[in-house]
Coordinates of C-alpha atoms in Angstrom, one line a residue:
Chain A
X1 CA 0.0 0.0 0.0
X2 CA 1.3 3.3 -1.0
X3 CA -0.5 6.0 1.3
X4 CA 0.9 9.5 0.2
X5 CA -1.0 11.8 2.6
X6 CA -4.0 12.4 4.7
X7 CA -6.2 14.1 2.1
X8 CA -8.8 15.1 4.5
X9 CA -10.4 14.9 8.0
X10 CA -14.1 15.1 7.9
X11 CA -16.3 16.8 10.6
X12 CA -20.0 16.5 10.6
X13 CA -21.9 19.6 11.6
X14 CA -25.6 20.7 11.8
X15 CA -25.2 24.1 9.9
X16 CA -22.5 24.7 7.4
X17 CA -22.5 28.5 7.4
X18 CA -22.2 28.5 11.2
X19 CA -19.4 25.9 11.2
X20 CA -17.4 27.9 8.6
X21 CA -17.9 31.1 10.7
X22 CA -16.4 29.1 13.7
X23 CA -13.6 27.5 11.9
X24 CA -12.7 30.7 10.0
X25 CA -13.3 33.5 12.5
X26 CA -12.7 31.7 15.8
X27 CA -10.1 29.1 15.0
X28 CA -8.1 30.6 12.2
X29 CA -8.6 28.4 9.3
X30 CA -9.7 29.5 5.8
X31 CA -12.2 27.9 3.3
X32 CA -10.8 27.1 -0.2
X33 CA -13.7 25.4 -1.7
X34 CA -17.5 24.8 -1.0
X35 CA -19.6 22.3 -2.7
X36 CA -23.1 21.0 -3.0
X37 CA -23.1 17.1 -3.5
X38 CA -26.9 16.5 -4.4
X39 CA -26.2 12.7 -4.8
X40 CA -25.1 12.5 -1.0
X41 CA -27.5 15.1 0.0
X42 CA -24.7 17.1 1.7
X43 CA -22.8 20.4 1.4
X44 CA -19.2 20.4 2.2
X45 CA -16.4 23.0 2.7
X46 CA -12.7 22.5 2.6
X47 CA -10.2 24.3 4.8
X48 CA -6.7 23.4 3.9
X49 CA -3.8 23.0 6.5
X50 CA -0.5 22.0 5.0
X51 CA -0.9 19.3 2.5
X52 CA -3.9 18.1 4.2
X53 CA -7.5 19.7 4.9
X54 CA -10.4 19.7 7.3
X55 CA -13.6 19.0 5.5
X56 CA -16.9 20.2 7.1
X57 CA -19.9 18.2 6.0
X58 CA -23.6 19.3 6.5
X59 CA -26.7 17.3 5.3
X60 CA -29.1 19.0 3.0
X61 CA -31.8 16.5 3.9
X62 CA -33.2 14.6 6.7
X63 CA -33.0 11.4 5.1
X64 CA -29.2 11.4 4.2
X65 CA -26.7 9.0 5.8
X66 CA -25.1 12.1 7.4
X67 CA -28.3 13.5 8.8
X68 CA -29.0 10.0 10.6
X69 CA -25.4 10.1 11.8
X70 CA -25.9 13.6 13.3
X71 CA -29.2 12.7 15.0
X72 CA -27.6 9.7 16.6
X73 CA -24.0 11.0 17.4
X74 CA -24.2 14.7 17.2
X75 CA -21.5 17.1 15.8
X76 CA -17.9 15.9 15.6
X77 CA -15.2 13.9 13.8
X78 CA -16.6 11.5 11.1
X79 CA -13.8 10.1 9.1
X80 CA -10.3 10.4 7.9
X81 CA -9.3 10.1 4.2
X82 CA -6.0 8.6 3.1
X83 CA -4.7 9.3 -0.3
X84 CA -3.5 6.5 -2.6
X85 CA -2.3 6.7 -6.1
X86 CA -4.4 3.7 -7.4
X87 CA -7.7 3.3 -5.5
X88 CA -8.6 0.0 -7.3
X89 CA -5.3 -1.6 -6.5
X90 CA -5.8 -0.6 -2.8
X91 CA -9.2 -2.0 -2.7
X92 CA -8.0 -5.2 -4.0
X93 CA -5.1 -5.3 -1.5
X94 CA -7.3 -4.8 1.4
X95 CA -9.9 -7.2 0.2
X96 CA -7.2 -9.9 -0.2
X97 CA -6.3 -9.3 3.4
X98 CA -10.0 -9.7 4.4
X99 CA -10.4 -6.1 5.6
X100 CA -14.1 -5.3 6.1
X101 CA -15.0 -2.8 3.5
X102 CA -18.1 -0.8 3.1
X103 CA -18.0 -0.4 -0.7
X104 CA -17.1 -3.5 -2.9
X105 CA -15.8 -1.0 -5.7
X106 CA -14.7 2.7 -5.8
X107 CA -17.5 5.3 -5.7
X108 CA -17.4 8.9 -6.9
X109 CA -16.6 11.4 -4.0
X110 CA -16.2 15.0 -4.1
X111 CA -12.5 15.0 -4.8
X112 CA -11.8 11.6 -6.3
X113 CA -12.7 7.9 -6.5
X114 CA -12.8 6.3 -3.0
X115 CA -14.0 3.5 -0.7
X116 CA -14.5 3.2 2.8
X117 CA -13.0 0.5 5.3
X118 CA -15.7 -0.4 8.1
X119 CA -14.8 1.1 11.5
X120 CA -14.8 -2.5 12.9
X121 CA -11.7 -3.1 10.7
X122 CA -10.0 0.1 12.1
X123 CA -10.5 0.3 15.8
X124 CA -13.6 2.3 15.6
X125 CA -12.3 4.8 12.8
X126 CA -14.2 5.3 9.6
X127 CA -11.4 5.4 7.0
X128 CA -11.7 6.4 3.4
X129 CA -9.1 5.6 0.7
X130 CA -8.9 8.0 -2.1
X131 CA -7.5 8.6 -5.5
X132 CA -7.9 12.3 -6.6
X133 CA -9.4 12.9 -9.9
X134 CA -6.8 13.5 -12.5
X135 CA -6.7 17.4 -12.8
X136 CA -5.0 17.4 -16.3
Chain B
X1 CA -3.4 32.7 13.2
X2 CA -0.8 30.8 11.2
X3 CA -1.7 27.1 11.0
X4 CA 1.0 25.5 9.0
X5 CA -0.3 21.8 8.9
X6 CA -2.2 19.1 10.6
X7 CA 0.5 17.7 12.9
X8 CA -1.6 14.5 13.7
X9 CA -5.0 12.8 14.1
X10 CA -5.2 11.0 17.5
X11 CA -7.0 7.6 17.7
X12 CA -7.8 6.1 21.1
X13 CA -7.4 2.3 21.2
X14 CA -7.6 -0.3 23.9
X15 CA -4.3 -2.2 23.1
X16 CA -1.6 -0.3 21.3
X17 CA 0.2 -3.6 20.0
X18 CA -3.2 -5.0 18.5
X19 CA -3.9 -1.5 17.0
X20 CA -0.3 -1.2 15.5
X21 CA -0.8 -4.6 14.0
X22 CA -4.0 -3.6 12.4
X23 CA -2.8 -0.3 10.9
X24 CA 0.5 -1.7 9.7
X25 CA -0.4 -5.4 8.5
X26 CA -4.0 -4.6 7.4
X27 CA -4.3 -0.8 6.4
X28 CA -0.7 -0.3 5.2
X29 CA 0.7 2.5 7.4
X30 CA 4.0 2.3 9.2
X31 CA 5.1 3.1 12.7
X32 CA 7.8 5.8 12.9
X33 CA 8.1 6.1 16.5
X34 CA 6.5 4.7 19.8
X35 CA 6.7 6.6 23.1
X36 CA 5.6 5.9 26.8
X37 CA 4.2 9.1 28.4
X38 CA 4.2 8.4 32.1
X39 CA 2.7 11.6 33.1
X40 CA -0.2 11.2 30.9
X41 CA -0.4 7.4 31.7
X42 CA -0.6 6.6 28.1
X43 CA 1.6 4.8 25.4
X44 CA 1.4 6.3 21.8
X45 CA 2.6 5.4 18.4
X46 CA 3.0 7.7 15.3
X47 CA 2.3 6.5 11.8
X48 CA 3.1 9.2 9.2
X49 CA 1.2 10.0 6.1
X50 CA 2.5 12.9 4.0
X51 CA 3.5 15.9 6.3
X52 CA 1.1 14.6 8.9
X53 CA 0.5 11.6 11.0
X54 CA -1.9 9.1 12.7
X55 CA -1.4 8.9 16.4
X56 CA -2.5 5.8 18.3
X57 CA -3.0 6.3 22.0
X58 CA -3.6 3.6 24.6
X59 CA -3.9 4.1 28.4
X60 CA -1.4 2.4 30.7
X61 CA -3.6 2.9 33.8
X62 CA -7.4 2.7 34.5
X63 CA -7.4 6.2 36.0
X64 CA -6.1 8.2 33.1
X65 CA -8.2 10.6 31.2
X66 CA -7.8 8.4 28.0
X67 CA -9.0 5.3 30.0
X68 CA -12.1 7.1 31.0
X69 CA -12.7 8.2 27.6
X70 CA -12.4 4.7 26.3
X71 CA -14.7 3.3 28.9
X72 CA -17.3 5.8 28.1
X73 CA -16.9 6.2 24.2
X74 CA -15.2 3.3 23.1
X75 CA -12.3 3.2 20.6
X76 CA -12.1 5.8 17.7
X77 CA -11.2 9.3 16.7
X78 CA -10.0 11.5 19.7
X79 CA -8.7 14.8 18.6
X80 CA -6.9 16.6 15.7
X81 CA -3.7 18.6 16.3
X82 CA -3.2 21.7 14.3
X83 CA 0.6 22.9 14.2
X84 CA 1.4 26.6 14.9
X85 CA 4.8 28.4 15.0
X86 CA 4.0 30.1 18.3
X87 CA 1.8 28.5 20.6
X88 CA 1.6 31.1 23.2
X89 CA 0.6 33.7 20.7
X90 CA -2.1 31.4 19.2
X91 CA -3.4 30.8 22.8
X92 CA -3.6 34.5 23.4
X93 CA -5.3 35.0 20.0
X94 CA -8.0 32.5 20.7
X95 CA -8.5 33.8 24.4
X96 CA -8.9 37.2 23.1
X97 CA -11.8 35.8 20.7
X98 CA -13.4 34.2 23.9
X99 CA -12.9 30.8 22.3
X100 CA -13.3 28.1 25.2
X101 CA -10.0 26.5 26.0
X102 CA -9.1 23.6 28.2
X103 CA -5.7 24.8 29.2
X104 CA -4.9 28.4 30.2
X105 CA -1.3 27.9 29.3
X106 CA 0.6 25.6 27.0
X107 CA 1.4 22.2 28.5
X108 CA 4.1 19.7 27.4
X109 CA 2.9 17.1 24.9
X110 CA 5.0 14.2 23.3
X111 CA 6.0 16.4 20.4
X112 CA 5.9 19.9 21.5
X113 CA 4.1 22.5 23.6
X114 CA 0.2 22.5 23.2
X115 CA -3.1 23.5 24.4
X116 CA -6.5 22.1 23.9
X117 CA -9.7 23.9 22.6
X118 CA -12.9 22.6 24.0
X119 CA -15.1 20.5 21.7
X120 CA -18.0 22.9 22.6
X121 CA -16.0 25.8 20.8
X122 CA -15.3 23.6 17.7
X123 CA -18.6 21.9 16.7
X124 CA -17.8 18.7 18.7
X125 CA -14.2 18.3 17.9
X126 CA -11.4 18.3 20.4
X127 CA -8.7 20.4 18.7
X128 CA -5.0 20.7 20.0
X129 CA -2.8 23.6 18.9
X130 CA 0.9 22.5 18.9
X131 CA 4.2 24.2 18.6
X132 CA 6.9 21.3 18.0
X133 CA 9.9 21.3 20.0
X134 CA 12.9 22.8 18.5
X135 CA 14.9 19.9 17.2
X136 CA 18.3 21.9 16.9

């Protein structure tokens, strides 16, 4: 496995505008990008720090997975995303080691193709593996 | 505020040896350093990824803060650590903005001097600000 960096750390929040205000005006980070992801029924904002970023995620419906997570767990850390050069190869390597995966093939995320490892397979942490989209 | 990178993401685990085995042999990361921190009654291991790292933390007593956290919340993501060049200045800036802090002055952590922002002030996330020790 060739993990090149922590692409982002995701934080689930109730209200994206309020959270952006807190993280920018109180904590000193800066939003680089804001996106609406209709398929996942979420809005997200990226706040870079070094070669990684904090990703704030807020649901845009009450039925999305993120909305259900919020209702059950409240605001807070949600997952970490590890960047790899070849997501299909990483998925196959982990599957060959019998690591419990949430996705059996890569899915389209905001920043690339990714898949999730089940928290049961990572000591309670939801981990995404991501291959960024080719920007050329 | 001048946040230069995400120094690390901390994950609390029951057994450090088992967690290291999972993160190395299953998930593909590599331990760079392992430390015993008698003052905090914890053992920690760092697994670098890009210019950041995952920090696994395990209690060495049943009375430590980490042991109580584990008993209440179970294994999982614990805090994120943002690196700054001058921790005293960052603390004063946040205090001047009335951000709720856990420490009123920087404390000695494994890798530098740091302080914690209360999760109530960061949408449910425990955030550490850290100035690494001068390695010269």
